[in-house]
Short mmCIF file of C-alpha atoms in Angstrom, two decimals:
data_model
loop_
_atom_site.label_atom_id
_atom_site.label_comp_id
_atom_site.label_asym_id
_atom_site.label_seq_id
_atom_site.Cartn_x
_atom_site.Cartn_y
_atom_site.Cartn_z
CA MET A 272 -14.60 95.85 -84.80
CA LEU A 273 -12.68 92.85 -84.75
CA LYS A 274 -14.35 89.67 -85.13
CA VAL A 275 -13.70 86.40 -83.23
CA THR A 276 -14.08 83.24 -84.95
CA ASP A 277 -15.68 80.05 -83.52
CA LYS A 278 -11.91 78.31 -84.17
CA GLN A 279 -10.41 80.70 -82.02
CA LYS A 280 -13.13 81.05 -79.54
CA THR A 281 -12.61 76.89 -79.00
CA VAL A 282 -8.75 77.35 -78.63
CA LEU A 283 -9.46 80.22 -76.28
CA ILE A 284 -11.55 77.79 -74.04
CA ILE A 285 -9.73 75.03 -74.40
CA SER A 286 -6.71 77.28 -73.34
CA LEU A 287 -8.30 78.34 -70.10
CA THR A 288 -9.38 74.93 -69.14
CA LEU A 289 -6.04 73.58 -69.16
CA LEU A 290 -5.05 76.66 -67.26
CA VAL A 291 -7.28 76.12 -64.16
CA ILE A 292 -6.49 72.45 -64.15
CA LEU A 293 -3.14 73.43 -63.84
CA ILE A 294 -3.39 75.58 -60.83
CA ILE A 295 -5.70 73.11 -58.93
CA ILE A 296 -3.01 70.34 -59.46
CA ALA A 297 -0.54 73.17 -58.25
CA VAL A 298 -2.78 74.13 -55.07
CA ALA A 299 -3.38 70.22 -54.05
CA SER A 300 0.23 69.20 -54.26
CA ALA A 301 1.35 72.33 -51.96
CA ARG A 302 -1.78 71.38 -49.37
CA ARG A 303 -0.44 68.05 -49.33
CA LYS A 304 3.29 69.00 -48.77
CA LYS A 305 2.03 71.37 -45.91
CA SER A 306 -0.25 68.74 -44.46
CA SER A 307 2.46 66.23 -44.33
CA ASP A 308 5.42 68.44 -42.87
CA VAL A 309 3.87 68.68 -39.29
CA LYS A 310 6.72 69.19 -36.41
CA VAL A 311 6.90 73.16 -36.54
CA PHE A 312 6.61 73.25 -32.86
CA PRO A 313 10.57 74.79 -31.79
CA LEU A 314 13.37 71.98 -32.06
CA PRO A 315 16.83 72.26 -32.94
CA LYS A 316 17.18 73.40 -36.69
CA GLU A 317 18.75 69.66 -37.45
CA GLU A 318 15.77 68.10 -37.04
CA GLU A 319 13.46 70.39 -39.16
CA GLY A 320 11.54 68.84 -41.99
CA ASP A 321 11.32 65.62 -39.89
CA ILE A 322 8.27 64.16 -40.73
CA ILE A 323 6.13 62.28 -37.73
CA ILE A 324 2.74 61.63 -39.49
CA PRO A 325 3.35 58.89 -42.17
CA ASP A 326 1.42 58.86 -44.87
CA GLU A 327 0.47 56.88 -47.87
CA GLU A 328 3.43 58.53 -49.97
CA THR A 329 5.96 59.19 -47.41
CA GLU A 330 8.33 55.85 -45.90
CA LEU A 331 10.17 56.48 -42.73
CA ASN A 332 13.68 55.19 -42.08
CA TRP A 333 12.91 54.08 -38.82
CA PRO A 334 15.90 53.26 -37.66
CA GLU A 335 17.23 56.94 -38.13
CA LEU A 336 14.06 58.16 -36.33
CA LYS A 337 14.82 55.69 -33.68
CA GLU A 338 18.30 56.63 -33.04
CA LYS A 339 17.24 60.21 -33.00
CA GLU A 340 14.56 59.66 -30.53
CA GLU A 341 16.91 58.10 -28.07
CA GLU A 342 19.48 60.53 -28.23
CA GLU A 343 16.91 62.76 -26.97
CA THR A 344 15.36 61.00 -24.53
CA ASP A 345 18.61 58.85 -23.18
CA GLY A 346 16.36 55.80 -24.40
CA ASN A 347 13.29 56.22 -22.19
CA ILE A 348 11.26 55.98 -25.50
CA GLU A 349 11.75 53.31 -28.09
CA ILE A 350 10.27 54.51 -31.53
CA THR A 351 9.39 51.16 -33.54
CA PRO A 352 6.94 50.94 -36.36
CA GLU A 353 4.80 48.13 -34.32
CA ASN A 354 3.75 50.61 -31.70
CA GLU A 355 3.95 54.13 -32.74
CA GLU A 356 0.57 55.26 -34.11
CA SER A 357 -0.23 59.03 -35.23
CA PHE A 358 -3.00 61.06 -36.06
CA GLN A 359 -3.59 64.32 -37.09
CA ASP A 360 -6.86 65.96 -38.32
CA THR A 361 -5.80 67.29 -41.94
CA SER A 362 -9.51 69.15 -42.86
CA PRO A 363 -9.18 72.78 -44.54
CA GLU A 364 -10.64 74.56 -41.17
CA ALA A 365 -7.20 72.35 -39.27
CA GLU A 366 -5.24 73.89 -42.05
CA VAL A 367 -5.62 77.75 -41.03
CA GLU A 368 -5.29 76.89 -37.15
CA GLN A 369 -1.97 74.80 -37.96
CA HIS A 370 -0.42 78.17 -39.85
CA SER A 371 -1.85 80.29 -36.87
CA LEU A 372 -0.06 78.00 -34.16
CA SER A 373 2.88 77.67 -36.17
CA GLU A 374 3.33 81.47 -36.60
CA ARG A 375 2.77 81.76 -32.66
CA LEU A 376 5.44 78.76 -31.73
CA ALA A 377 7.93 80.26 -34.21
CA ALA A 378 7.66 83.58 -32.28
CA ILE A 379 8.23 82.20 -28.80
CA GLU A 380 10.96 79.96 -29.74
CA GLY A 381 14.22 80.84 -27.24
CA LEU A 382 11.56 82.59 -24.45
CA SER A 383 11.33 81.18 -21.10
CA LEU A 384 8.97 81.61 -18.26
CA ALA A 385 9.65 84.97 -15.89
CA HIS A 386 11.25 84.33 -12.80
CA ASP A 387 9.08 86.75 -11.04
CA THR A 388 6.49 83.50 -10.21
CA GLY A 389 7.21 80.32 -9.51
CA TYR A 390 5.16 77.44 -11.67
CA ILE A 391 4.13 74.24 -9.90
CA PHE A 392 2.64 71.66 -12.99
CA VAL A 393 0.46 68.69 -11.59
CA GLY A 394 0.10 65.49 -13.42
CA ASP A 395 -0.14 62.00 -14.13
CA SER A 396 2.25 59.66 -16.09
CA ARG A 397 2.11 61.88 -19.12
CA PHE A 398 3.49 64.86 -16.91
CA VAL A 399 6.09 62.42 -15.90
CA HIS A 400 7.24 62.07 -19.19
CA MET A 401 6.99 65.56 -20.35
CA ASN A 402 9.29 66.31 -17.72
CA ASP A 403 11.97 63.38 -18.62
CA VAL A 404 11.90 65.03 -21.81
CA CYS A 405 12.07 68.74 -20.89
CA ASN A 406 13.74 69.09 -17.91
CA ILE A 407 10.80 70.94 -16.54
CA SER A 408 11.98 70.49 -12.76
CA GLY A 409 15.33 71.67 -13.52
CA VAL A 410 14.74 75.55 -14.41
CA GLU A 411 14.91 77.58 -11.41
CA ASN A 412 11.33 78.65 -11.00
CA LEU A 413 9.45 75.61 -12.14
CA PHE A 414 8.51 72.49 -9.97
CA VAL A 415 6.63 69.41 -11.14
CA VAL A 416 4.34 67.02 -8.74
CA ALA A 417 3.20 64.17 -10.71
CA LYS A 418 2.58 60.52 -10.60
CA VAL A 419 2.60 57.35 -12.56
CA GLY A 420 -1.48 56.28 -13.08
CA GLU A 421 -2.77 58.78 -10.46
CA GLY A 422 -6.39 61.13 -10.38
CA CYS A 423 -8.42 62.98 -8.31
CA THR A 424 -7.66 60.70 -4.77
CA TRP A 425 -4.15 61.52 -5.14
CA PHE A 426 -4.60 65.28 -6.14
CA SER A 427 -6.51 65.70 -3.12
CA GLN A 428 -4.81 63.33 -0.50
CA THR A 429 -1.23 63.90 -1.85
CA ALA A 430 -0.54 66.39 -4.26
CA LEU A 431 -2.27 69.34 -2.76
CA PRO A 432 -0.28 68.98 0.69
CA GLN A 433 2.88 69.31 -1.57
CA ILE A 434 1.93 72.29 -3.24
CA LYS A 435 1.17 73.96 0.19
CA ARG A 436 4.35 72.60 1.24
CA ILE A 437 6.17 74.17 -1.85
CA ILE A 438 4.19 77.57 -2.01
CA SER A 439 5.11 77.61 2.16
CA THR A 440 8.93 77.81 1.07
CA GLY A 441 8.42 81.56 0.16
CA LEU A 442 10.90 81.19 -2.73
CA PHE A 443 8.76 83.07 -4.92
CA SER A 444 6.10 85.82 -3.99
CA LYS A 445 3.50 84.63 -6.89
CA TRP A 446 2.65 80.93 -8.09
CA LYS A 447 0.86 79.87 -10.64
CA ILE A 448 -0.55 75.92 -10.52
CA ILE A 449 -1.08 74.07 -14.05
CA ILE A 450 -3.39 70.89 -13.35
CA CYS A 451 -3.60 68.20 -16.12
CA LEU A 452 -5.30 64.98 -14.53
CA GLY A 453 -8.31 63.27 -15.49
CA VAL A 454 -6.95 60.39 -18.39
CA ASN A 455 -6.71 57.52 -15.49
CA ASP A 456 -10.12 58.36 -13.85
CA LEU A 457 -12.62 60.13 -16.59
CA ASP A 458 -15.45 58.85 -14.74
CA ALA A 459 -14.71 61.14 -12.03
CA LEU A 460 -15.65 64.32 -13.32
CA ASP A 461 -17.76 65.45 -10.81
CA ARG A 462 -15.44 64.60 -8.12
CA TYR A 463 -13.11 66.86 -9.91
CA ILE A 464 -15.14 69.77 -10.31
CA LYS A 465 -16.07 69.74 -6.64
CA LYS A 466 -12.22 69.60 -5.58
CA TYR A 467 -11.79 72.20 -8.09
CA GLU A 468 -14.53 74.57 -6.57
CA GLU A 469 -13.34 74.18 -2.94
CA ILE A 470 -9.53 75.41 -3.35
CA LYS A 471 -10.31 77.68 -6.27
CA ASP A 472 -10.21 81.05 -3.91
CA ASN A 473 -6.59 79.51 -2.25
CA TYR A 474 -4.68 79.08 -5.92
CA ASP A 475 -3.92 80.60 -9.21
CA ILE A 476 -4.91 77.70 -11.38
CA SER A 477 -4.59 77.20 -15.08
CA LEU A 478 -6.81 73.34 -16.54
CA VAL A 479 -4.97 71.79 -19.11
CA SER A 480 -6.86 69.68 -20.90
CA VAL A 481 -6.68 66.10 -21.14
CA ASN A 482 -4.96 64.86 -24.23
CA PRO A 483 -6.12 62.63 -26.64
CA ILE A 484 -5.23 59.07 -27.48
CA THR A 485 -5.03 57.03 -30.69
CA THR A 486 -6.05 53.22 -29.00
CA TYR A 487 -5.76 52.04 -25.76
CA GLY A 488 -8.12 49.55 -24.16
CA ASN A 489 -11.78 51.21 -23.14
CA LEU A 490 -10.77 54.73 -23.22
CA SER A 491 -11.55 56.73 -26.42
CA ASN A 492 -11.10 60.24 -27.30
CA ALA A 493 -15.44 60.82 -26.93
CA LYS A 494 -14.89 59.96 -23.69
CA ILE A 495 -12.11 62.80 -23.27
CA GLU A 496 -13.84 64.90 -25.29
CA LYS A 497 -16.87 65.05 -22.49
CA PHE A 498 -14.68 65.31 -19.64
CA ASN A 499 -12.99 68.43 -21.06
CA SER A 500 -15.86 69.76 -21.96
CA GLY A 501 -16.87 69.82 -18.10
CA ILE A 502 -14.18 71.36 -16.88
CA LYS A 503 -13.61 74.16 -19.54
CA LYS A 504 -16.35 75.46 -17.74
CA LEU A 505 -15.20 76.16 -14.43
CA ALA A 506 -14.22 79.61 -13.80
CA PHE A 507 -10.30 78.94 -14.31
CA PRO A 508 -8.12 79.72 -17.28
CA TYR A 509 -8.23 76.47 -19.53
CA ILE A 510 -5.65 75.69 -21.80
CA ASP A 511 -6.88 73.24 -24.77
CA THR A 512 -3.68 71.57 -25.41
CA TYR A 513 -5.64 68.88 -27.10
CA ARG A 514 -7.18 70.48 -29.92
CA MET A 515 -3.68 71.65 -30.84
CA LEU A 516 -2.72 68.39 -30.92
CA MET A 517 -5.59 67.32 -32.92
CA VAL A 518 -4.70 70.24 -35.74
CA ASN A 519 -0.69 69.82 -35.46
CA GLY A 520 -0.83 65.59 -34.87
CA TYR A 521 0.78 63.93 -32.46
CA THR A 522 2.89 60.60 -31.75
CA THR A 523 1.58 57.81 -29.11
CA THR A 524 4.14 54.81 -28.36
CA ASP A 525 1.70 52.57 -27.15
CA GLY A 526 -1.70 54.24 -27.11
CA LEU A 527 -1.57 56.78 -24.12
CA HIS A 528 1.96 57.91 -23.76
CA TYR A 529 3.74 60.32 -25.96
CA ASN A 530 7.02 60.08 -27.82
CA ALA A 531 9.35 63.16 -27.19
CA ASP A 532 8.40 65.14 -30.22
CA THR A 533 4.66 64.97 -28.73
CA SER A 534 5.82 65.72 -25.31
CA LYS A 535 7.58 69.19 -26.00
CA LYS A 536 4.52 69.86 -28.09
CA ILE A 537 2.11 69.65 -25.17
CA PHE A 538 4.98 71.96 -22.98
CA ASN A 539 5.05 74.58 -25.84
CA GLY A 540 1.17 74.64 -25.94
CA ILE A 541 0.93 75.20 -21.74
CA LEU A 542 3.40 78.19 -22.86
CA LEU A 543 1.22 79.26 -25.45
CA GLY A 544 -1.78 79.05 -22.78
CA LEU A 545 -0.08 80.81 -20.17
CA GLN A 546 1.11 83.73 -22.56
CA ASP A 547 -2.48 84.10 -23.47
CA GLU A 548 -3.26 84.88 -19.81
CA ASN A 549 -0.24 87.23 -19.35
CA PRO A 550 1.56 88.07 -22.36
CA LYS A 551 4.89 89.15 -19.92
CA CYS A 552 5.06 85.84 -18.47
CA LEU A 553 7.38 84.96 -21.16
CA THR A 554 10.87 86.71 -21.61
CA GLN A 555 13.78 86.74 -23.75
CA ASN A 556 16.03 86.74 -20.69
CA ALA A 557 14.63 85.48 -17.38
CA GLY A 558 17.62 85.99 -15.31
CA ASN A 559 18.32 83.94 -12.00
CA VAL A 560 16.57 85.50 -8.99
CA LEU A 561 17.27 82.44 -6.40
CA ASP A 562 20.34 83.27 -4.35
CA LYS A 563 22.71 79.75 -3.97
CA SER A 564 21.12 78.71 -0.41
CA SER A 565 17.39 79.36 -1.78
CA LEU A 566 18.28 77.64 -5.16
CA ALA A 567 19.97 74.36 -3.38
CA LYS A 568 16.65 74.75 -1.20
CA LYS A 569 14.42 74.80 -3.90
CA ASN A 570 16.64 71.56 -5.58
CA SER A 571 16.56 69.80 -2.58
CA LEU A 572 12.69 69.89 -2.15
CA GLN A 573 11.94 69.09 -5.57
CA LYS A 574 14.35 66.13 -5.38
CA GLU A 575 12.36 64.96 -2.54
CA ILE A 576 9.00 65.67 -4.17
CA LEU A 577 9.85 63.43 -7.29
CA ALA A 578 10.99 60.65 -5.36
CA GLN A 579 7.75 60.63 -2.82
CA ASN A 580 5.48 60.36 -6.27
CA LYS A 581 7.53 57.56 -7.68
CA TYR A 582 5.90 54.30 -8.05
CA VAL A 583 6.75 51.63 -5.34
CA PRO A 584 5.71 48.17 -6.85
CA LYS A 585 3.42 46.23 -4.27
CA LYS A 586 4.75 42.90 -2.85
CA PRO A 587 2.77 39.83 -4.74
CA ALA A 588 0.29 38.21 -2.06
CA ALA A 589 1.93 35.00 -0.87
CA SER A 590 0.43 31.43 -2.55
CA SER A 591 -1.63 29.73 -0.36
CA ALA A 592 -1.76 25.63 -1.21
CA PRO A 593 -3.77 23.62 0.72
CA VAL A 594 -1.85 21.21 2.93
CA SER A 595 -3.61 18.03 4.43
CA ALA A 596 -3.11 17.87 8.47
CA PRO A 597 -0.84 15.04 10.03
CA SER A 598 -1.81 11.97 11.52
CA ALA A 599 0.50 12.91 14.30
CA PRO A 600 1.44 16.17 15.91
CA ALA A 601 4.82 17.04 14.33
CA PRO A 602 7.25 18.97 17.40
CA LYS A 603 7.03 22.44 16.95
CA LYS A 604 10.55 24.07 15.58
CA GLU A 605 11.79 27.60 15.98
CA GLU A 606 11.24 29.25 12.59
CA THR A 607 13.79 32.17 11.93
CA PRO A 608 12.20 34.70 9.81
CA GLU A 609 14.38 35.28 6.44
CA PRO A 610 14.99 39.32 6.22
CA GLU A 611 12.85 40.63 3.97
CA PRO A 612 15.21 42.04 0.83
CA ALA A 613 15.82 45.99 1.32
CA GLN A 614 13.57 47.81 -0.46
CA PRO A 615 15.43 50.89 -2.39
CA GLU A 616 14.26 54.50 -1.10
CA GLU A 617 13.27 55.76 -4.56
CA SER A 618 12.03 52.59 -6.56
CA GLY A 619 10.10 53.63 -9.88
CA PRO A 620 7.82 51.75 -11.79
CA PRO A 621 9.29 48.37 -13.67
CA VAL A 622 11.18 49.03 -16.83
CA ASN A 623 12.59 47.09 -19.53
CA GLU A 624 15.89 46.85 -21.00
CA ASN A 625 15.36 49.83 -23.39
CA GLY A 626 14.66 52.22 -20.15
CA GLU A 627 10.93 52.54 -20.83
CA ILE A 628 8.13 51.58 -18.86
CA ASP A 629 7.01 48.00 -19.05
CA GLN A 630 4.45 47.24 -20.23
CA ASP A 631 2.84 44.79 -18.62
CA TYR A 632 2.43 46.90 -16.02
CA LEU A 633 0.82 49.07 -17.68
CA ASP A 634 -1.76 46.87 -18.81
CA ALA A 635 -2.38 45.98 -15.18
CA LEU A 636 -2.40 49.46 -13.68
CA TYR A 637 -5.23 50.53 -16.62
CA GLY A 638 -6.96 47.19 -16.91
CA ILE A 639 -5.93 46.22 -19.94
CA LYS A 640 -6.34 42.57 -21.84
CA ARG A 641 -4.81 41.38 -24.40
CA ASP A 642 -5.10 38.53 -27.31
CA GLU A 643 -2.34 36.11 -28.20
CA ASP A 644 -0.99 38.74 -31.05
CA GLY A 645 -1.20 41.47 -28.21
CA ASN A 646 -3.98 43.51 -29.29
CA PRO A 647 -6.11 45.70 -26.62
CA ILE A 648 -9.37 43.42 -26.05
CA GLU A 649 -12.45 45.63 -25.63
CA GLU A 650 -14.87 44.81 -22.40
CA PRO A 651 -18.00 46.12 -21.58
CA GLU A 652 -17.88 48.85 -18.56
CA SER A 653 -19.16 47.86 -15.11
CA GLY A 654 -21.33 51.20 -14.42
CA GLY A 655 -22.07 49.41 -11.23
CA GLN A 656 -18.52 49.19 -10.15
CA GLU A 657 -17.62 52.32 -11.01
CA GLU A 658 -20.82 54.13 -9.40
CA GLU A 659 -19.74 51.99 -5.94
CA HIS A 660 -16.37 53.22 -5.96
CA ARG A 661 -17.54 56.97 -6.67
CA GLU A 662 -19.53 56.82 -3.61
CA GLU A 663 -16.63 55.44 -1.40
CA GLU A 664 -14.49 58.16 -2.81
CA GLU A 665 -17.36 60.74 -1.84
CA HIS A 666 -18.17 59.22 1.29
CA ARG A 667 -13.79 58.74 2.26
CA GLU A 668 -13.57 62.59 0.99
CA GLU A 669 -16.60 64.00 2.93
CA GLU A 670 -15.49 62.58 6.24
CA GLU A 671 -12.14 63.94 5.70
CA HIS A 672 -13.60 67.14 5.51
CA ARG A 673 -15.81 66.80 8.32
CA GLU A 674 -12.57 65.73 10.41
CA GLU A 675 -10.67 69.28 9.40
CA GLU A 676 -13.83 71.30 10.21
CA GLU A 677 -13.57 69.56 13.67
CA HIS A 678 -9.80 70.37 13.83
CA ARG A 679 -9.91 73.85 12.84
CA GLU A 680 -13.15 74.46 15.59
CA GLU A 681 -10.87 72.78 18.46
CA GLU A 682 -8.21 74.95 17.66
CA GLU A 683 -10.49 78.16 17.82
#
C-alpha cells in the first residue's frame, strides 16, 4: 500500500488551493466582461460590441459615439457625457435573464410583423422618439398614434377617435393596438383602468409597461412600478419592457427620454411580447398586401394623424402693465390690428440647433425646476391639487359618457 507523507499532503493541498483560486478569478473576469457588453439587440454588425453602459474600468470615446448616434437619428438625439445616464441590473438572476433574452432577440433578427394584421402603436413622447428611430409609421401595416406630453385624457378624447378612423379604413381585417401610456400622469391609474375596461370588448389590445427613468424631477421608478403593477392585473396581454430594460440596460438623454439604441431595444422587446401572444405574428418575408391605391391611402392618413398630434406651442399671454389715466380724454384713433404671424399647419415641439426637443420646453411640460447648475430641484407633491384635477377629469368623462348615451337613445 502506497503511503503519503505529510510533506506530500501539504504540497497537494497547496496545489488544489491555487487551482481553486485560479478558477474563481477566471469566472469573475468572464462575468465582468459579460456584464459590460449590454448591446445585444439586433443592430448593424459594425456596431456589435459597442458599450453603452460604462463602468469604472471602461473609457468611452464620446466623440465617436456621438457621431454614430447622429448618423442613426439624423441628429435628433444628442449624446454627451453631461446628459447621458445609464442603468443595468447586474445581479446573478438578471444575468440569467439577459442570456435568455439575447438568444430570443438573435432568433427574431430579420423578422417583421406579418401583413395580415394592422398594428397601431399608441403612446407619448417616448413612442414619438421610437418612431423617429425605427420608422414604425413607414411600414405598410403599422400605424403610430402618439403625442408628446400626453396621457389618459388625450387617449380618451383624441387617440381613440383616431384609432377608430384608422380601423374604419378596412385596410386590414384584423387589428392589434399596442398602448404605452402613463409616465406623464402616473396618478391617473384608476382612470386608465376605467377607460381600458370600457373598451376591452371593442379592440384587441396589448398593454406595454411604463418604462424606467434614471433621474427626472419628482418621477421615480418606484412610482412607475406601482403603476405597472396596477395595469398588469387587467385582462389584457402585458408586455414587460420595463423588466427587459432593467436586465439588459438602458440609456437616457435627459433622465426621461431614451437614446436611439434603447428605443430600438424597446421596439424589439414589444415584438417579442407580440410573439409570445401569437408565435406566427413574426415572419421572414411579410410580403406586400396593399395595392398601390390602398398604400397611398394608408400613408396619407398616417401623415395626417402625425400632423394632428404634433405639439403646437401656445401664444404667450400679453403683459398688462398698469397705466395711469390721463387728465383729459384724448381723441380716439382708429387702431388697425396688426396681422398675426401665420402659424405653420404642422408645428412641432420647439427644438434646439441639434434638432432635439428643447430642454426648457420639456422642463415646463413636466413641471421641472432647476438650480443654477442646471440640476433638477425636487419639490413636495401637492396631493390636494392632484385629487382636485382627478375629480375634474372624472366629472368631465362622466358628462361625455352621459351625452353619448343620450345621443344614442335619440338615434334609436
